[in-house]
Amino acid sequence: GEMQKVREHSHTLNDELAEHKKNSTLLAEKLEQSQAQALVDPLTNVLNRSAYNLKMVQLTHEFKRYNEEWALLVLDIDHFKKFNDDFGHKLGDKVLKSVAGTVRDTIRVSDQVFRYGGEEFVVILSRINAKTAIKLAEKICRQIEKDYFVDGDKKLQVTISIGGAIITKDDTEMSLFERADKAMYRAKNNGRNQVVMDL
């Protein structure tokens, strides 16, 4: 009789442990999901600025160790404020979603696009040299230029300006971003809808 009791007790204990393990796993998955959600921009469904900050720290650190070249692109939608003011936020949101989607479809599988804020996006191009980075940035520009948005009887074209920089051993996360950002403003000042690289 005693043996039976012990067996039953250990059986219940195992059940409890299994249940506990299941709950822990579910909790971990939920946590991972909510952490993952916290890194995604809900409107455009691309990674957000927090995710970008994490990735930059990781990549800058890796570059110092492995010396693998990578590039940063800063993209800004041309005349976006006017677009929003003239045609409303609904169409503005549509443009943001479309630009994010086009960029994601144009870059390589190993690259990542982030919504940095407002109408500004950032792309990290991994293991790339300047020549290929320029080519890819140009390709993004041309793809976005092809997209039209319809508002009533109007066909609206959207363009972007891109600034880029390749990481150097002297760069910090901040200095690399600043170089790409300044290059983007040069692209704007040169007439928009183009790529300027800080090389």
PDB file of C-alpha atoms in Angstrom:
ATOM      1  CA  GLY A   1       0.000   0.000   0.000  1.00  0.00           C
ATOM      2  CA  GLU A   2       2.839   2.396   0.912  1.00  0.00           C
ATOM      3  CA  MET A   3       4.587   1.821  -2.446  1.00  0.00           C
ATOM      4  CA  GLN A   4       1.378   2.633  -4.290  1.00  0.00           C
ATOM      5  CA  LYS A   5       1.068   5.912  -2.354  1.00  0.00           C
ATOM      6  CA  VAL A   6       4.674   6.927  -3.099  1.00  0.00           C
ATOM      7  CA  ARG A   7       4.168   6.134  -6.773  1.00  0.00           C
ATOM      8  CA  GLU A   8       0.991   8.194  -6.891  1.00  0.00           C
ATOM      9  CA  HIS A   9       2.712  11.067  -5.106  1.00  0.00           C
ATOM     10  CA  SER A  10       5.687  11.107  -7.478  1.00  0.00           C
ATOM     11  CA  HIS A  11       3.273  10.858 -10.402  1.00  0.00           C
ATOM     12  CA  THR A  12       1.407  13.963  -9.208  1.00  0.00           C
ATOM     13  CA  LEU A  13       4.716  15.723  -8.622  1.00  0.00           C
ATOM     14  CA  ASN A  14       5.841  14.900 -12.159  1.00  0.00           C
ATOM     15  CA  ASP A  15       2.530  16.186 -13.483  1.00  0.00           C
ATOM     16  CA  GLU A  16       2.977  19.398 -11.532  1.00  0.00           C
ATOM     17  CA  LEU A  17       6.529  19.792 -12.804  1.00  0.00           C
ATOM     18  CA  ALA A  18       5.447  19.157 -16.369  1.00  0.00           C
ATOM     19  CA  GLU A  19       2.639  21.702 -15.966  1.00  0.00           C
ATOM     20  CA  HIS A  20       5.077  24.195 -14.449  1.00  0.00           C
ATOM     21  CA  LYS A  21       7.534  23.648 -17.308  1.00  0.00           C
ATOM     22  CA  LYS A  22       4.748  24.149 -19.845  1.00  0.00           C
ATOM     23  CA  ASN A  23       3.712  27.403 -18.166  1.00  0.00           C
ATOM     24  CA  SER A  24       7.308  28.631 -18.044  1.00  0.00           C
ATOM     25  CA  THR A  25       7.739  27.883 -21.740  1.00  0.00           C
ATOM     26  CA  LEU A  26       4.500  29.670 -22.578  1.00  0.00           C
ATOM     27  CA  LEU A  27       5.565  32.630 -20.484  1.00  0.00           C
ATOM     28  CA  ALA A  28       8.982  32.749 -22.169  1.00  0.00           C
ATOM     29  CA  GLU A  29       7.315  32.612 -25.592  1.00  0.00           C
ATOM     30  CA  LYS A  30       4.886  35.379 -24.611  1.00  0.00           C
ATOM     31  CA  LEU A  31       7.771  37.474 -23.324  1.00  0.00           C
ATOM     32  CA  GLU A  32       9.728  36.885 -26.523  1.00  0.00           C
ATOM     33  CA  GLN A  33       6.671  37.863 -28.555  1.00  0.00           C
ATOM     34  CA  SER A  34       6.072  41.038 -26.586  1.00  0.00           C
ATOM     35  CA  GLN A  35       9.776  41.902 -26.758  1.00  0.00           C
ATOM     36  CA  ALA A  36       9.709  41.253 -30.482  1.00  0.00           C
ATOM     37  CA  GLN A  37       6.553  43.379 -30.806  1.00  0.00           C
ATOM     38  CA  ALA A  38       8.268  46.163 -28.875  1.00  0.00           C
ATOM     39  CA  LEU A  39      10.911  46.250 -31.621  1.00  0.00           C
ATOM     40  CA  VAL A  40       8.477  46.545 -34.531  1.00  0.00           C
ATOM     41  CA  ASP A  41       6.876  49.714 -35.852  1.00  0.00           C
ATOM     42  CA  PRO A  42       3.117  48.952 -35.825  1.00  0.00           C
ATOM     43  CA  LEU A  43       2.278  51.091 -38.878  1.00  0.00           C
ATOM     44  CA  THR A  44       4.895  49.922 -41.358  1.00  0.00           C
ATOM     45  CA  ASN A  45       5.648  46.518 -39.824  1.00  0.00           C
ATOM     46  CA  VAL A  46       9.404  47.050 -40.108  1.00  0.00           C
ATOM     47  CA  LEU A  47      11.793  47.233 -37.162  1.00  0.00           C
ATOM     48  CA  ASN A  48      11.744  50.419 -35.084  1.00  0.00           C
ATOM     49  CA  ARG A  49      14.328  52.780 -33.630  1.00  0.00           C
ATOM     50  CA  SER A  50      14.876  50.672 -30.479  1.00  0.00           C
ATOM     51  CA  ALA A  51      15.719  47.683 -32.669  1.00  0.00           C
ATOM     52  CA  TYR A  52      18.033  49.900 -34.721  1.00  0.00           C
ATOM     53  CA  ASN A  53      19.890  51.082 -31.596  1.00  0.00           C
ATOM     54  CA  LEU A  54      20.413  47.476 -30.452  1.00  0.00           C
ATOM     55  CA  LYS A  55      21.621  46.371 -33.887  1.00  0.00           C
ATOM     56  CA  MET A  56      24.040  49.298 -34.211  1.00  0.00           C
ATOM     57  CA  VAL A  57      25.742  48.523 -30.901  1.00  0.00           C
ATOM     58  CA  GLN A  58      26.094  44.873 -31.936  1.00  0.00           C
ATOM     59  CA  LEU A  59      27.438  45.620 -35.437  1.00  0.00           C
ATOM     60  CA  THR A  60      29.873  48.342 -34.383  1.00  0.00           C
ATOM     61  CA  HIS A  61      31.268  45.953 -31.781  1.00  0.00           C
ATOM     62  CA  GLU A  62      31.527  43.121 -34.352  1.00  0.00           C
ATOM     63  CA  PHE A  63      33.281  45.388 -36.864  1.00  0.00           C
ATOM     64  CA  LYS A  64      36.017  46.129 -34.355  1.00  0.00           C
ATOM     65  CA  ARG A  65      36.488  42.368 -33.909  1.00  0.00           C
ATOM     66  CA  TYR A  66      36.056  40.946 -37.413  1.00  0.00           C
ATOM     67  CA  ASN A  67      36.647  43.993 -39.605  1.00  0.00           C
ATOM     68  CA  GLU A  68      33.776  43.140 -41.986  1.00  0.00           C
ATOM     69  CA  GLU A  69      32.598  46.179 -43.931  1.00  0.00           C
ATOM     70  CA  TRP A  70      28.965  47.215 -43.755  1.00  0.00           C
ATOM     71  CA  ALA A  71      27.025  50.319 -44.710  1.00  0.00           C
ATOM     72  CA  LEU A  72      24.327  52.508 -43.261  1.00  0.00           C
ATOM     73  CA  LEU A  73      21.721  54.237 -45.421  1.00  0.00           C
ATOM     74  CA  VAL A  74      19.462  57.026 -44.180  1.00  0.00           C
ATOM     75  CA  LEU A  75      16.320  57.434 -46.308  1.00  0.00           C
ATOM     76  CA  ASP A  76      13.915  60.333 -46.152  1.00  0.00           C
ATOM     77  CA  ILE A  77      10.663  60.673 -48.105  1.00  0.00           C
ATOM     78  CA  ASP A  78      10.786  63.870 -50.173  1.00  0.00           C
ATOM     79  CA  HIS A  79       8.221  66.605 -49.381  1.00  0.00           C
ATOM     80  CA  PHE A  80       6.405  64.276 -46.971  1.00  0.00           C
ATOM     81  CA  LYS A  81       5.036  67.076 -44.790  1.00  0.00           C
ATOM     82  CA  LYS A  82       3.449  68.746 -47.820  1.00  0.00           C
ATOM     83  CA  PHE A  83       2.072  65.358 -48.865  1.00  0.00           C
ATOM     84  CA  ASN A  84       0.451  64.904 -45.459  1.00  0.00           C
ATOM     85  CA  ASP A  85      -0.897  68.469 -45.396  1.00  0.00           C
ATOM     86  CA  ASP A  86      -2.297  68.352 -48.933  1.00  0.00           C
ATOM     87  CA  PHE A  87      -3.734  64.849 -48.993  1.00  0.00           C
ATOM     88  CA  GLY A  88      -4.257  63.909 -45.345  1.00  0.00           C
ATOM     89  CA  HIS A  89      -2.687  61.463 -42.923  1.00  0.00           C
ATOM     90  CA  LYS A  90      -4.520  58.452 -44.311  1.00  0.00           C
ATOM     91  CA  LEU A  91      -2.688  58.739 -47.602  1.00  0.00           C
ATOM     92  CA  GLY A  92       0.474  59.710 -45.721  1.00  0.00           C
ATOM     93  CA  ASP A  93       0.287  56.444 -43.765  1.00  0.00           C
ATOM     94  CA  LYS A  94      -0.262  54.543 -47.005  1.00  0.00           C
ATOM     95  CA  VAL A  95       2.901  56.114 -48.422  1.00  0.00           C
ATOM     96  CA  LEU A  96       4.922  55.178 -45.308  1.00  0.00           C
ATOM     97  CA  LYS A  97       3.720  51.559 -45.511  1.00  0.00           C
ATOM     98  CA  SER A  98       4.435  51.368 -49.217  1.00  0.00           C
ATOM     99  CA  VAL A  99       7.930  52.862 -48.954  1.00  0.00           C
ATOM    100  CA  ALA A 100       8.796  50.484 -46.079  1.00  0.00           C
ATOM    101  CA  GLY A 101       7.515  47.514 -48.106  1.00  0.00           C
ATOM    102  CA  THR A 102       9.377  48.526 -51.271  1.00  0.00           C
ATOM    103  CA  VAL A 103      12.635  48.991 -49.373  1.00  0.00           C
ATOM    104  CA  ARG A 104      12.209  45.615 -47.665  1.00  0.00           C
ATOM    105  CA  ASP A 105      11.535  43.912 -51.011  1.00  0.00           C
ATOM    106  CA  THR A 106      14.519  45.576 -52.704  1.00  0.00           C
ATOM    107  CA  ILE A 107      17.288  44.943 -50.169  1.00  0.00           C
ATOM    108  CA  ARG A 108      19.024  41.599 -49.718  1.00  0.00           C
ATOM    109  CA  VAL A 109      17.902  38.971 -47.206  1.00  0.00           C
ATOM    110  CA  SER A 110      20.889  39.783 -44.983  1.00  0.00           C
ATOM    111  CA  ASP A 111      20.007  43.514 -44.840  1.00  0.00           C
ATOM    112  CA  GLN A 112      17.559  45.202 -42.472  1.00  0.00           C
ATOM    113  CA  VAL A 113      15.263  48.212 -42.701  1.00  0.00           C
ATOM    114  CA  PHE A 114      14.172  50.250 -39.669  1.00  0.00           C
ATOM    115  CA  ARG A 115      11.702  53.089 -39.284  1.00  0.00           C
ATOM    116  CA  TYR A 116      13.810  55.679 -37.509  1.00  0.00           C
ATOM    117  CA  GLY A 117      10.998  58.152 -36.968  1.00  0.00           C
ATOM    118  CA  GLY A 118       8.488  60.199 -38.955  1.00  0.00           C
ATOM    119  CA  GLU A 119       9.267  59.765 -42.642  1.00  0.00           C
ATOM    120  CA  GLU A 120      12.848  58.667 -42.034  1.00  0.00           C
ATOM    121  CA  PHE A 121      14.051  55.097 -42.489  1.00  0.00           C
ATOM    122  CA  VAL A 122      17.443  53.531 -41.911  1.00  0.00           C
ATOM    123  CA  VAL A 123      18.861  50.521 -43.738  1.00  0.00           C
ATOM    124  CA  ILE A 124      21.781  48.422 -42.538  1.00  0.00           C
ATOM    125  CA  LEU A 125      23.582  46.698 -45.406  1.00  0.00           C
ATOM    126  CA  SER A 126      25.741  43.908 -44.041  1.00  0.00           C
ATOM    127  CA  ARG A 127      29.023  42.686 -45.581  1.00  0.00           C
ATOM    128  CA  ILE A 128      29.080  45.162 -48.422  1.00  0.00           C
ATOM    129  CA  ASN A 129      31.574  47.419 -50.178  1.00  0.00           C
ATOM    130  CA  ALA A 130      30.954  50.998 -51.325  1.00  0.00           C
ATOM    131  CA  LYS A 131      30.299  50.088 -54.965  1.00  0.00           C
ATOM    132  CA  THR A 132      27.590  47.533 -54.136  1.00  0.00           C
ATOM    133  CA  ALA A 133      26.085  49.809 -51.466  1.00  0.00           C
ATOM    134  CA  ILE A 134      25.688  52.644 -53.994  1.00  0.00           C
ATOM    135  CA  LYS A 135      24.131  50.246 -56.522  1.00  0.00           C
ATOM    136  CA  LEU A 136      21.630  48.982 -53.968  1.00  0.00           C
ATOM    137  CA  ALA A 137      20.764  52.488 -52.752  1.00  0.00           C
ATOM    138  CA  GLU A 138      20.201  53.598 -56.370  1.00  0.00           C
ATOM    139  CA  LYS A 139      17.972  50.573 -56.907  1.00  0.00           C
ATOM    140  CA  ILE A 140      15.846  51.534 -53.865  1.00  0.00           C
ATOM    141  CA  CYS A 141      15.483  55.078 -55.239  1.00  0.00           C
ATOM    142  CA  ARG A 142      14.373  53.847 -58.668  1.00  0.00           C
ATOM    143  CA  GLN A 143      11.910  51.291 -57.242  1.00  0.00           C
ATOM    144  CA  ILE A 144      10.189  53.889 -55.061  1.00  0.00           C
ATOM    145  CA  GLU A 145       9.997  56.337 -57.945  1.00  0.00           C
ATOM    146  CA  LYS A 146       7.949  53.724 -59.862  1.00  0.00           C
ATOM    147  CA  ASP A 147       5.187  53.612 -57.223  1.00  0.00           C
ATOM    148  CA  TYR A 148       2.155  55.823 -57.772  1.00  0.00           C
ATOM    149  CA  PHE A 149      -0.557  56.716 -55.294  1.00  0.00           C
ATOM    150  CA  VAL A 150      -4.066  57.550 -56.373  1.00  0.00           C
ATOM    151  CA  ASP A 151      -6.017  60.282 -54.638  1.00  0.00           C
ATOM    152  CA  GLY A 152      -9.334  60.839 -56.403  1.00  0.00           C
ATOM    153  CA  ASP A 153      -8.343  61.654 -59.975  1.00  0.00           C
ATOM    154  CA  LYS A 154      -4.756  62.519 -59.053  1.00  0.00           C
ATOM    155  CA  LYS A 155      -1.801  60.207 -59.588  1.00  0.00           C
ATOM    156  CA  LEU A 156       0.899  61.037 -57.071  1.00  0.00           C
ATOM    157  CA  GLN A 157       4.529  60.071 -57.331  1.00  0.00           C
ATOM    158  CA  VAL A 158       6.718  59.627 -54.283  1.00  0.00           C
ATOM    159  CA  THR A 159      10.511  59.954 -54.239  1.00  0.00           C
ATOM    160  CA  ILE A 160      13.157  59.588 -51.547  1.00  0.00           C
ATOM    161  CA  SER A 161      16.590  61.008 -50.817  1.00  0.00           C
ATOM    162  CA  ILE A 162      19.253  58.613 -49.555  1.00  0.00           C
ATOM    163  CA  GLY A 163      22.510  59.287 -47.749  1.00  0.00           C
ATOM    164  CA  GLY A 164      24.945  56.500 -47.014  1.00  0.00           C
ATOM    165  CA  ALA A 165      28.214  55.758 -45.260  1.00  0.00           C
ATOM    166  CA  ILE A 166      30.508  52.753 -44.949  1.00  0.00           C
ATOM    167  CA  ILE A 167      31.779  52.044 -41.447  1.00  0.00           C
ATOM    168  CA  THR A 168      35.430  52.834 -40.669  1.00  0.00           C
ATOM    169  CA  LYS A 169      37.506  51.848 -37.647  1.00  0.00           C
ATOM    170  CA  ASP A 170      37.142  55.390 -36.249  1.00  0.00           C
ATOM    171  CA  ASP A 171      33.338  55.306 -36.330  1.00  0.00           C
ATOM    172  CA  THR A 172      31.020  55.095 -33.355  1.00  0.00           C
ATOM    173  CA  GLU A 173      27.316  54.280 -33.782  1.00  0.00           C
ATOM    174  CA  MET A 174      26.625  58.016 -33.598  1.00  0.00           C
ATOM    175  CA  SER A 175      29.333  59.230 -35.989  1.00  0.00           C
ATOM    176  CA  LEU A 176      28.360  56.696 -38.655  1.00  0.00           C
ATOM    177  CA  PHE A 177      24.731  57.802 -38.454  1.00  0.00           C
ATOM    178  CA  GLU A 178      25.756  61.465 -38.620  1.00  0.00           C
ATOM    179  CA  ARG A 179      27.830  60.853 -41.745  1.00  0.00           C
ATOM    180  CA  ALA A 180      24.946  59.080 -43.497  1.00  0.00           C
ATOM    181  CA  ASP A 181      22.448  61.689 -42.295  1.00  0.00           C
ATOM    182  CA  LYS A 182      24.566  64.587 -43.589  1.00  0.00           C
ATOM    183  CA  ALA A 183      24.917  62.798 -46.924  1.00  0.00           C
ATOM    184  CA  MET A 184      21.110  62.470 -47.052  1.00  0.00           C
ATOM    185  CA  TYR A 185      20.749  66.244 -46.554  1.00  0.00           C
ATOM    186  CA  ARG A 186      23.239  66.771 -49.377  1.00  0.00           C
ATOM    187  CA  ALA A 187      21.021  64.569 -51.563  1.00  0.00           C
ATOM    188  CA  LYS A 188      18.042  66.791 -50.627  1.00  0.00           C
ATOM    189  CA  ASN A 189      19.990  69.978 -51.388  1.00  0.00           C
ATOM    190  CA  ASN A 190      21.160  68.557 -54.720  1.00  0.00           C
ATOM    191  CA  GLY A 191      17.545  68.256 -55.875  1.00  0.00           C
ATOM    192  CA  ARG A 192      16.201  65.166 -54.039  1.00  0.00           C
ATOM    193  CA  ASN A 193      15.352  61.714 -55.463  1.00  0.00           C
ATOM    194  CA  GLN A 194      19.009  60.665 -55.434  1.00  0.00           C
ATOM    195  CA  VAL A 195      21.788  58.963 -53.512  1.00  0.00           C
ATOM    196  CA  VAL A 196      24.803  60.656 -51.924  1.00  0.00           C
ATOM    197  CA  MET A 197      27.458  58.552 -50.210  1.00  0.00           C
ATOM    198  CA  ASP A 198      29.950  59.817 -47.659  1.00  0.00           C
ATOM    199  CA  LEU A 199      33.066  57.944 -48.724  1.00  0.00           C
TER     200      LEU A 199
END
